[in-house]
CSV table of C-alpha atoms and ligand atoms in Angstrom, one decimal:
chain,number,residue,atom,x,y,z
W,1,MET,CA,72.6,22.5,79.8
W,2,GLU,CA,69.4,24.4,80.7
W,3,GLU,CA,66.3,22.1,80.7
W,4,LYS,CA,63.0,23.4,79.4
W,5,ARG,CA,60.6,23.2,82.3
W,6,THR,CA,56.8,22.7,82.1
W,7,ILE,CA,54.7,25.0,84.4
W,8,ASN,CA,53.2,22.6,86.9
W,9,PHE,CA,50.0,23.7,88.6
W,10,GLY,CA,49.5,20.3,90.2
W,11,ALA,CA,47.8,20.0,93.6
W,12,GLY,CA,50.4,17.7,95.0
W,13,PRO,CA,53.0,16.4,94.7
W,14,ALA,CA,53.6,19.8,93.3
W,15,LYS,CA,56.2,22.1,91.8
W,16,LEU,CA,59.6,22.5,93.6
W,17,PRO,CA,61.8,25.5,93.3
W,18,GLU,CA,64.2,24.9,90.4
W,19,SER,CA,67.3,25.9,92.5
W,20,VAL,CA,66.3,23.1,95.0
W,21,LEU,CA,66.2,20.5,92.2
W,22,LEU,CA,69.5,21.6,90.9
W,23,GLN,CA,71.1,21.5,94.3
W,24,ALA,CA,69.7,18.0,94.9
W,25,GLN,CA,71.0,17.0,91.5
W,26,LYS,CA,74.5,18.4,92.3
W,27,GLU,CA,74.6,16.6,95.6
W,28,LEU,CA,73.0,13.4,94.5
W,29,ILE,CA,76.1,11.3,94.0
W,30,ASN,CA,78.3,12.9,96.6
W,31,TYR,CA,76.7,14.8,99.5
W,32,ASN,CA,78.8,17.4,101.1
W,33,GLY,CA,82.1,15.5,100.5
W,34,THR,CA,80.9,12.3,102.1
W,35,GLY,CA,81.4,10.4,98.9
W,36,ILE,CA,77.8,9.0,99.2
W,37,SER,CA,74.3,10.1,98.5
W,38,VAL,CA,71.7,11.1,101.2
W,39,LEU,CA,69.8,8.2,99.6
W,40,GLU,CA,72.4,5.9,100.9
W,41,MET,CA,73.2,7.5,104.2
W,42,SER,CA,72.6,6.0,107.6
W,43,HIS,CA,69.9,7.8,109.5
W,44,ARG,CA,72.1,7.6,112.6
W,45,SER,CA,75.1,9.2,110.9
W,46,SER,CA,76.4,12.6,112.1
W,47,ASP,CA,75.7,14.0,108.6
W,48,PHE,CA,72.1,13.0,108.6
W,49,ASP,CA,71.8,14.2,112.2
W,50,LYS,CA,72.9,17.6,110.9
W,51,ILE,CA,70.2,17.5,108.2
W,52,MET,CA,67.5,16.7,110.7
W,53,ASN,CA,68.6,19.4,113.1
W,54,THR,CA,68.9,22.0,110.4
W,55,THR,CA,65.4,21.1,109.1
W,56,GLU,CA,63.8,21.3,112.5
W,57,ASN,CA,65.6,24.6,113.3
W,58,LEU,CA,64.5,26.2,110.0
W,59,LEU,CA,60.9,25.2,110.8
W,60,ARG,CA,61.2,26.7,114.2
W,61,GLU,CA,62.6,29.9,112.8
W,62,LEU,CA,60.3,30.3,109.8
W,63,LEU,CA,57.1,29.6,111.9
W,64,ASN,CA,58.4,31.1,115.1
W,65,ILE,CA,57.5,27.9,117.0
W,66,PRO,CA,57.5,28.3,120.7
W,67,ASP,CA,60.0,26.2,122.7
W,68,ASN,CA,57.2,24.2,124.4
W,69,TYR,CA,56.3,22.6,121.1
W,70,LYS,CA,57.8,19.4,119.7
W,71,VAL,CA,58.6,19.3,115.9
W,72,MET,CA,58.5,15.8,114.5
W,73,PHE,CA,58.8,14.0,111.1
W,74,PHE,CA,56.5,11.2,110.3
W,75,GLN,CA,55.8,8.7,107.4
W,76,GLY,CA,52.3,7.8,106.5
W,77,GLY,CA,51.2,11.1,105.0
W,78,GLY,CA,48.5,13.5,106.0
W,79,SER,CA,46.2,10.4,106.0
W,80,GLY,CA,48.4,8.8,108.6
W,81,GLN,CA,47.8,11.8,110.9
W,82,PHE,CA,44.0,11.3,110.4
W,83,SER,CA,44.6,8.2,112.6
W,84,ALA,CA,47.5,9.5,114.7
W,85,VAL,CA,45.7,12.6,115.9
W,86,PRO,CA,42.8,10.7,117.6
W,87,LEU,CA,45.1,7.8,118.6
W,88,ASN,CA,47.2,10.3,120.6
W,89,LEU,CA,44.8,13.0,121.7
W,90,ILE,CA,41.3,11.6,122.0
W,91,GLY,CA,42.1,9.8,125.3
W,92,LEU,CA,43.4,12.9,127.0
W,93,LYS,CA,40.0,13.5,128.5
W,94,GLY,CA,37.8,10.7,129.9
W,95,ASP,CA,35.0,10.9,127.5
W,96,LYS,CA,37.1,10.1,124.4
W,97,CYS,CA,35.2,12.7,122.5
W,98,ALA,CA,36.4,15.1,119.7
W,99,GLU,CA,34.8,17.8,117.6
W,100,TYR,CA,35.3,18.2,113.9
W,101,ILE,CA,34.5,21.0,111.5
W,102,VAL,CA,33.9,19.5,108.1
W,103,THR,CA,34.5,21.8,105.2
W,104,GLY,CA,35.6,19.4,102.5
W,105,THR,CA,36.9,16.1,101.4
W,106,TRP,CA,40.0,16.1,103.7
W,107,SER,CA,38.3,17.1,107.0
W,108,SER,CA,35.5,14.6,106.1
W,109,LYS,CA,38.0,11.8,105.7
W,110,ALA,CA,39.7,12.8,109.0
W,111,ALA,CA,36.4,12.7,110.9
W,112,LYS,CA,35.5,9.3,109.4
W,113,GLU,CA,38.9,7.8,110.4
W,114,ALA,CA,38.6,9.3,113.9
W,115,GLU,CA,35.2,7.6,114.5
W,116,LYS,CA,37.2,4.4,114.9
W,117,TYR,CA,38.6,5.7,118.1
W,118,GLY,CA,36.0,7.6,120.0
W,119,ASN,CA,32.8,9.8,119.8
W,120,ILE,CA,33.1,12.2,117.0
W,121,ASN,CA,30.8,15.2,116.8
W,122,VAL,CA,30.5,17.5,113.8
W,123,VAL,CA,30.0,20.9,115.4
W,124,HIS,CA,27.8,22.5,112.8
W,125,PRO,CA,24.8,21.6,110.6
W,126,LYS,CA,26.0,19.5,107.6
W,127,LEU,CA,26.9,21.7,104.7
W,128,ASP,CA,25.0,21.2,101.4
W,129,SER,CA,28.1,22.0,99.4
W,130,TYR,CA,31.8,22.4,100.3
W,131,THR,CA,32.0,26.0,99.3
W,132,LYS,CA,32.0,27.9,102.6
W,133,ILE,CA,33.0,27.9,106.2
W,134,PRO,CA,30.0,27.3,108.5
W,135,ASP,CA,29.2,30.4,110.4
W,136,PRO,CA,30.7,30.1,113.9
W,137,SER,CA,27.5,31.2,115.5
W,138,SER,CA,25.9,27.9,114.3
W,139,TRP,CA,28.5,25.7,116.1
W,140,THR,CA,27.9,23.8,119.2
W,141,LEU,CA,31.2,23.0,120.9
W,142,ASN,CA,31.4,20.5,123.7
W,143,PRO,CA,33.8,22.0,126.4
W,144,SER,CA,34.7,18.5,127.5
W,145,ALA,CA,36.0,17.4,124.1
W,146,SER,CA,39.6,16.4,123.8
W,147,TYR,CA,40.2,18.6,120.8
W,148,VAL,CA,38.6,20.5,118.0
W,149,TYR,CA,39.8,19.6,114.5
W,150,TYR,CA,39.6,21.5,111.2
W,151,CYS,CA,41.4,21.5,107.8
W,152,CYS,CA,42.9,24.9,107.2
W,153,ASN,CA,42.9,24.6,103.4
W,154,GLU,CA,40.6,22.1,101.6
W,155,THR,CA,42.7,21.2,98.6
W,156,VAL,CA,40.0,19.7,96.5
W,157,HIS,CA,37.4,22.4,97.0
W,158,GLY,CA,39.6,25.5,97.3
W,159,VAL,CA,38.2,26.5,100.7
W,160,GLU,CA,40.8,28.2,103.0
W,161,TRP,CA,40.3,29.6,106.6
W,162,ASN,CA,41.4,33.1,106.9
W,163,PHE,CA,40.8,33.1,110.7
W,164,VAL,CA,41.7,30.8,113.5
W,165,PRO,CA,38.5,29.3,115.0
W,166,ASP,CA,37.7,30.2,118.7
W,167,THR,CA,37.3,26.9,120.6
W,168,ALA,CA,36.8,28.5,124.0
W,169,GLY,CA,39.9,26.8,125.4
W,170,VAL,CA,39.5,23.4,123.9
W,171,VAL,CA,42.8,22.1,122.2
W,172,LEU,CA,42.8,23.1,118.5
W,173,VAL,CA,44.2,20.7,115.8
W,174,SER,CA,44.7,21.8,112.2
W,175,ASP,CA,45.6,19.9,109.0
W,176,MET,CA,47.7,22.5,107.2
W,177,SER,CA,48.9,20.1,104.5
W,178,SER,CA,48.1,22.4,101.6
W,179,ASN,CA,48.8,25.9,103.0
W,180,PHE,CA,51.7,25.2,105.4
W,181,LEU,CA,54.3,28.0,105.4
W,182,SER,CA,52.3,29.8,102.7
W,183,ARG,CA,51.3,32.4,105.2
W,184,SER,CA,52.1,33.5,108.7
W,185,VAL,CA,50.4,31.6,111.5
W,186,ASP,CA,50.5,32.0,115.3
W,187,VAL,CA,51.5,28.4,116.4
W,188,SER,CA,50.7,29.2,120.1
W,189,LYS,CA,47.0,29.2,119.2
W,190,PHE,CA,47.2,25.5,118.3
W,191,GLY,CA,47.6,22.3,120.2
W,192,LEU,CA,48.8,20.5,117.1
W,193,ILE,CA,49.4,21.3,113.4
W,194,PHE,CA,50.3,18.7,110.8
W,195,ALA,CA,51.3,19.0,107.2
W,196,GLY,CA,52.4,16.7,104.4
W,197,ALA,CA,55.4,18.2,102.6
W,198,GLN,CA,54.5,17.6,99.0
W,199,LYS,CA,52.7,20.9,98.3
W,200,ASN,CA,54.6,23.8,99.9
W,201,VAL,CA,57.7,22.4,101.6
W,202,GLY,CA,59.0,19.5,99.7
W,203,CYS,CA,58.3,16.1,98.2
W,204,ALA,CA,56.0,13.3,99.2
W,205,GLY,CA,57.1,10.9,102.1
W,206,VAL,CA,57.4,13.2,105.1
W,207,THR,CA,54.7,14.8,107.2
W,208,VAL,CA,55.6,17.5,109.8
W,209,VAL,CA,53.8,17.4,113.2
W,210,ILE,CA,54.1,20.3,115.5
W,211,VAL,CA,52.5,19.5,118.9
W,212,ARG,CA,52.4,21.2,122.3
W,213,GLU,CA,54.5,19.2,124.8
W,214,ASP,CA,51.7,18.7,127.4
W,215,LEU,CA,49.6,16.9,124.8
W,216,VAL,CA,52.3,14.2,124.2
W,217,GLY,CA,52.2,11.0,126.2
W,218,GLY,CA,48.5,10.0,126.4
W,219,ALA,CA,48.2,7.8,123.3
W,220,LEU,CA,45.6,5.0,123.4
W,221,SER,CA,47.2,1.6,124.3
W,222,ASP,CA,46.6,0.2,120.9
W,223,CYS,CA,48.3,3.1,119.0
W,224,PRO,CA,50.9,1.7,116.6
W,225,ILE,CA,54.3,2.6,118.0
W,226,VAL,CA,55.4,4.5,114.9
W,227,LEU,CA,52.4,6.8,115.3
W,228,ASP,CA,52.9,7.4,119.0
W,229,TYR,CA,53.9,11.0,119.5
W,230,LYS,CA,55.8,10.3,122.7
W,231,VAL,CA,57.9,7.5,121.2
W,232,GLN,CA,58.8,9.7,118.3
W,233,ALA,CA,59.4,12.8,120.4
W,234,ASP,CA,61.6,10.8,122.8
W,235,ASN,CA,63.6,9.4,119.8
W,236,LYS,CA,63.8,12.7,117.9
W,237,SER,CA,61.8,11.1,115.1
W,238,LEU,CA,64.4,8.3,114.8
W,239,TYR,CA,62.4,5.5,116.5
W,240,ASN,CA,62.6,3.8,113.1
W,241,THR,CA,64.1,4.9,109.8
W,242,PRO,CA,62.6,8.2,108.8
W,243,PRO,CA,62.0,9.3,105.2
W,244,CYS,CA,65.6,10.6,104.9
W,245,PHE,CA,65.7,11.9,101.4
W,246,SER,CA,62.3,13.7,101.8
W,247,ILE,CA,63.6,15.4,104.9
W,248,TYR,CA,66.7,16.5,103.1
W,249,ILE,CA,64.6,18.0,100.2
W,250,MET,CA,62.5,19.7,102.9
W,251,ASN,CA,65.7,21.2,104.3
W,252,LEU,CA,66.6,22.6,100.9
W,253,VAL,CA,63.1,24.1,100.4
W,254,LEU,CA,63.1,25.7,103.8
W,255,GLU,CA,66.4,27.3,103.1
W,256,TRP,CA,65.0,28.5,99.8
W,257,ILE,CA,62.0,30.0,101.7
W,258,LYS,CA,64.3,31.7,104.2
W,259,ASN,CA,66.5,33.1,101.4
W,260,SER,CA,63.4,34.3,99.6
W,261,GLY,CA,62.3,36.4,102.5
W,262,GLY,CA,60.7,33.9,104.8
W,263,THR,CA,57.0,33.3,105.6
W,264,ALA,CA,56.0,36.9,105.1
W,265,ALA,CA,57.4,36.9,101.6
W,266,MET,CA,55.5,33.7,100.8
W,267,ASP,CA,52.4,35.3,102.2
W,268,SER,CA,52.6,38.3,100.0
W,269,LEU,CA,53.6,36.4,96.9
W,270,ASN,CA,50.7,33.9,97.4
W,271,LYS,CA,48.3,36.8,97.8
W,272,GLN,CA,49.5,38.4,94.7
W,273,LYS,CA,49.3,35.3,92.5
W,274,SER,CA,45.9,34.2,93.7
W,275,SER,CA,44.4,37.7,93.5
W,276,MET,CA,45.5,37.9,89.9
W,277,ILE,CA,43.5,34.8,89.0
W,278,TYR,CA,40.5,35.6,91.2
W,279,ASP,CA,40.3,39.1,89.8
W,280,LEU,CA,40.2,37.7,86.3
W,281,ILE,CA,37.5,35.2,87.2
W,282,ASN,CA,35.5,38.1,88.8
W,283,ALA,CA,35.8,40.3,85.8
W,284,SER,CA,34.9,37.5,83.3
W,285,ASP,CA,31.2,38.2,83.5
W,286,GLY,CA,30.4,34.7,84.5
W,287,PHE,CA,32.5,33.0,81.9
W,288,TYR,CA,34.8,31.7,84.6
W,289,MET,CA,33.0,30.8,87.7
W,290,CYS,CA,34.4,30.0,91.2
W,291,PRO,CA,31.8,28.4,93.4
W,292,VAL,CA,33.6,29.3,96.7
W,293,ASP,CA,32.3,32.1,99.0
W,294,VAL,CA,34.6,35.1,98.6
W,295,PRO,CA,36.1,35.3,102.1
W,296,CYS,CA,37.2,31.7,102.1
W,297,ARG,CA,38.6,31.5,98.6
W,298,SER,CA,41.9,29.6,98.8
W,299,ARG,CA,45.1,31.2,97.8
W,300,MET,CA,46.6,27.8,97.2
W,301,ASN,CA,44.0,26.0,95.1
W,302,VAL,CA,41.8,28.1,92.8
W,303,PRO,CA,38.9,26.0,91.4
W,304,PHE,CA,36.8,27.3,88.6
W,305,ARG,CA,34.4,26.2,85.9
W,306,VAL,CA,34.6,27.5,82.3
W,307,GLY,CA,31.7,28.6,80.2
W,308,LYS,CA,27.9,28.1,80.6
W,309,ARG,CA,26.8,25.1,82.6
W,310,GLU,CA,25.7,23.1,79.5
W,311,GLU,CA,29.0,23.6,77.7
W,312,ASN,CA,31.3,23.3,80.8
W,313,GLU,CA,32.9,20.0,80.0
W,314,ALA,CA,33.6,20.6,76.3
W,315,LEU,CA,35.1,24.0,77.0
W,316,GLU,CA,37.1,22.8,79.9
W,317,LYS,CA,38.6,20.0,77.8
W,318,LYS,CA,39.5,22.6,75.2
W,319,PHE,CA,41.0,24.9,77.9
W,320,LEU,CA,43.2,22.1,79.3
W,321,GLU,CA,44.4,21.1,75.8
W,322,GLY,CA,45.3,24.7,75.1
W,323,ALA,CA,47.1,25.0,78.4
W,324,SER,CA,49.1,21.9,77.7
W,325,LYS,CA,50.1,23.3,74.3
W,326,ARG,CA,51.4,26.4,76.1
W,327,GLY,CA,53.4,24.3,78.6
W,328,MET,CA,51.0,24.3,81.5
W,329,ILE,CA,50.0,21.0,83.1
W,330,SER,CA,47.9,19.6,85.9
W,331,LEU,CA,45.1,22.1,85.8
W,332,LYS,CA,42.4,19.6,85.8
W,333,GLY,CA,40.1,19.8,88.8
W,334,HIS,CA,39.9,16.9,91.3
W,335,ARG,CA,37.9,14.0,89.8
W,336,SER,CA,35.2,14.4,92.5
W,337,VAL,CA,34.4,18.0,91.5
W,338,GLY,CA,35.5,18.4,87.9
W,339,GLY,CA,36.3,21.7,86.3
W,340,ILE,CA,39.7,23.4,86.6
W,341,ARG,CA,41.9,23.8,89.6
W,342,ALA,CA,45.1,25.9,89.6
W,343,SER,CA,47.3,25.2,92.5
W,344,LEU,CA,49.6,28.1,93.3
W,345,TYR,CA,51.9,26.8,96.0
W,346,ASN,CA,55.0,28.6,97.2
W,347,ALA,CA,57.2,27.4,94.4
W,348,VAL,CA,54.8,28.6,91.6
W,349,THR,CA,56.3,31.9,90.6
W,350,LEU,CA,54.5,35.2,89.8
W,351,GLU,CA,55.6,34.7,86.2
W,352,ASP,CA,54.0,31.2,86.2
W,353,ALA,CA,50.7,32.7,87.4
W,354,GLN,CA,51.0,35.5,84.8
W,355,VAL,CA,51.3,32.9,82.0
W,356,LEU,CA,48.1,31.3,83.2
W,357,ALA,CA,46.3,34.7,83.5
W,358,ALA,CA,47.3,35.7,80.0
W,359,TYR,CA,46.1,32.4,78.7
W,360,MET,CA,42.8,32.7,80.6
W,361,LYS,CA,42.3,36.2,79.0
W,362,GLU,CA,43.0,34.9,75.6
W,363,PHE,CA,40.6,31.9,76.0
W,364,LEU,CA,37.9,34.2,77.3
W,365,LYS,CA,38.2,36.5,74.3
W,366,GLU,CA,38.1,33.6,71.9
W,367,HIS,CA,35.1,31.8,73.5
W,368,GLN,CA,32.9,34.3,75.3
A,401,PMP,N1,45.1,16.8,103.9
A,401,PMP,C1,45.0,17.6,102.9
A,401,PMP,C2,44.6,19.0,103.1
A,401,PMP,C3,45.5,17.2,101.6
A,401,PMP,O1,45.5,18.0,100.6
A,401,PMP,C4,45.9,15.8,101.5
A,401,PMP,C5,46.4,15.2,100.2
A,401,PMP,N2,46.2,15.9,99.1
A,401,PMP,C6,45.9,15.0,102.6
A,401,PMP,C7,45.5,15.5,103.8
A,401,PMP,C8,46.3,13.5,102.5
A,401,PMP,O2,47.7,13.5,102.4
A,401,PMP,P1,48.4,12.1,102.0
A,401,PMP,O3,48.1,11.9,100.6
A,401,PMP,O4,49.9,12.6,102.2
A,401,PMP,O5,48.0,11.1,102.9
């Protein structure tokens, strides 16, 4: 029986492709003739080994990951990597120093966590609002830093980098949790990329870490063993029990991405969906207002306010109620910034975005 599905614009955990959910449902009781569920399967079994290998290989293929990079699966979320990154990399150079570019909530949290482990320098003058990327000409980069860190897409503020920062040879680390596999990326420019799965590539529970081999093996002595890249690399992410079911779901989503045309197809779809909404915002004569600088407006998370400043909240409440009546949910902005946020991750279809756009037009006509 066909289920009626709500359109989910949530920022994460987020929408999954329906075909993935159906396949997981079909295989839930009896995976591939094993007579058991992946939920019950030993992480050391040959069936699970196959799932791990296929998942890694799909990531390698879809992102064109060079051979000198390790691909690993961690628990602990993106936030776990806020600690793992400094614990593993900050000691690679004697000064225990790292550089952070702080463009929103997530890079700010990462920098704060890293301060526990070394000297952290924010490379640019502090931003008065998280609506832009600080001009690279204002950065002071320390060439003896162990790494430079940035968040490629700030999920809360809707600020996305459309260029890879030039770090003059210092190792570059990026949190791609909320735009991973949504666009093409040249992995060879990075020392390390990490991403939680629950936005573009699966459900919560697993975080992908892609790290250049020569950066593995220098963890601080007090690094928890489960966060030690060398330990996990040497054990193929099986030092301890991995998040098996989340890895399996990621496997299905990656297959879906591949069958949908790969990263390039996601790139073009995401461009199309987000342009549709931004064009409408731009044409609304200020009724809808996106505070983010145009060149760094995120394709993944589109934040906007509704109406004139003094009536914002009342109108936004009405907007959300109307959306919900039309079967659209999770459009409320992050509690720290308010307003509306439409997250348009890979699994959100063009049709889903069209339903939102049509509603925004209707709401504008009624309330302008
Ligand atoms: N980085 C970014 C860009 C995020 O959007 C999030 C979560 N929304 C995190 C890190 C933290 O991820 P987690 O909740 O999995 O720790």
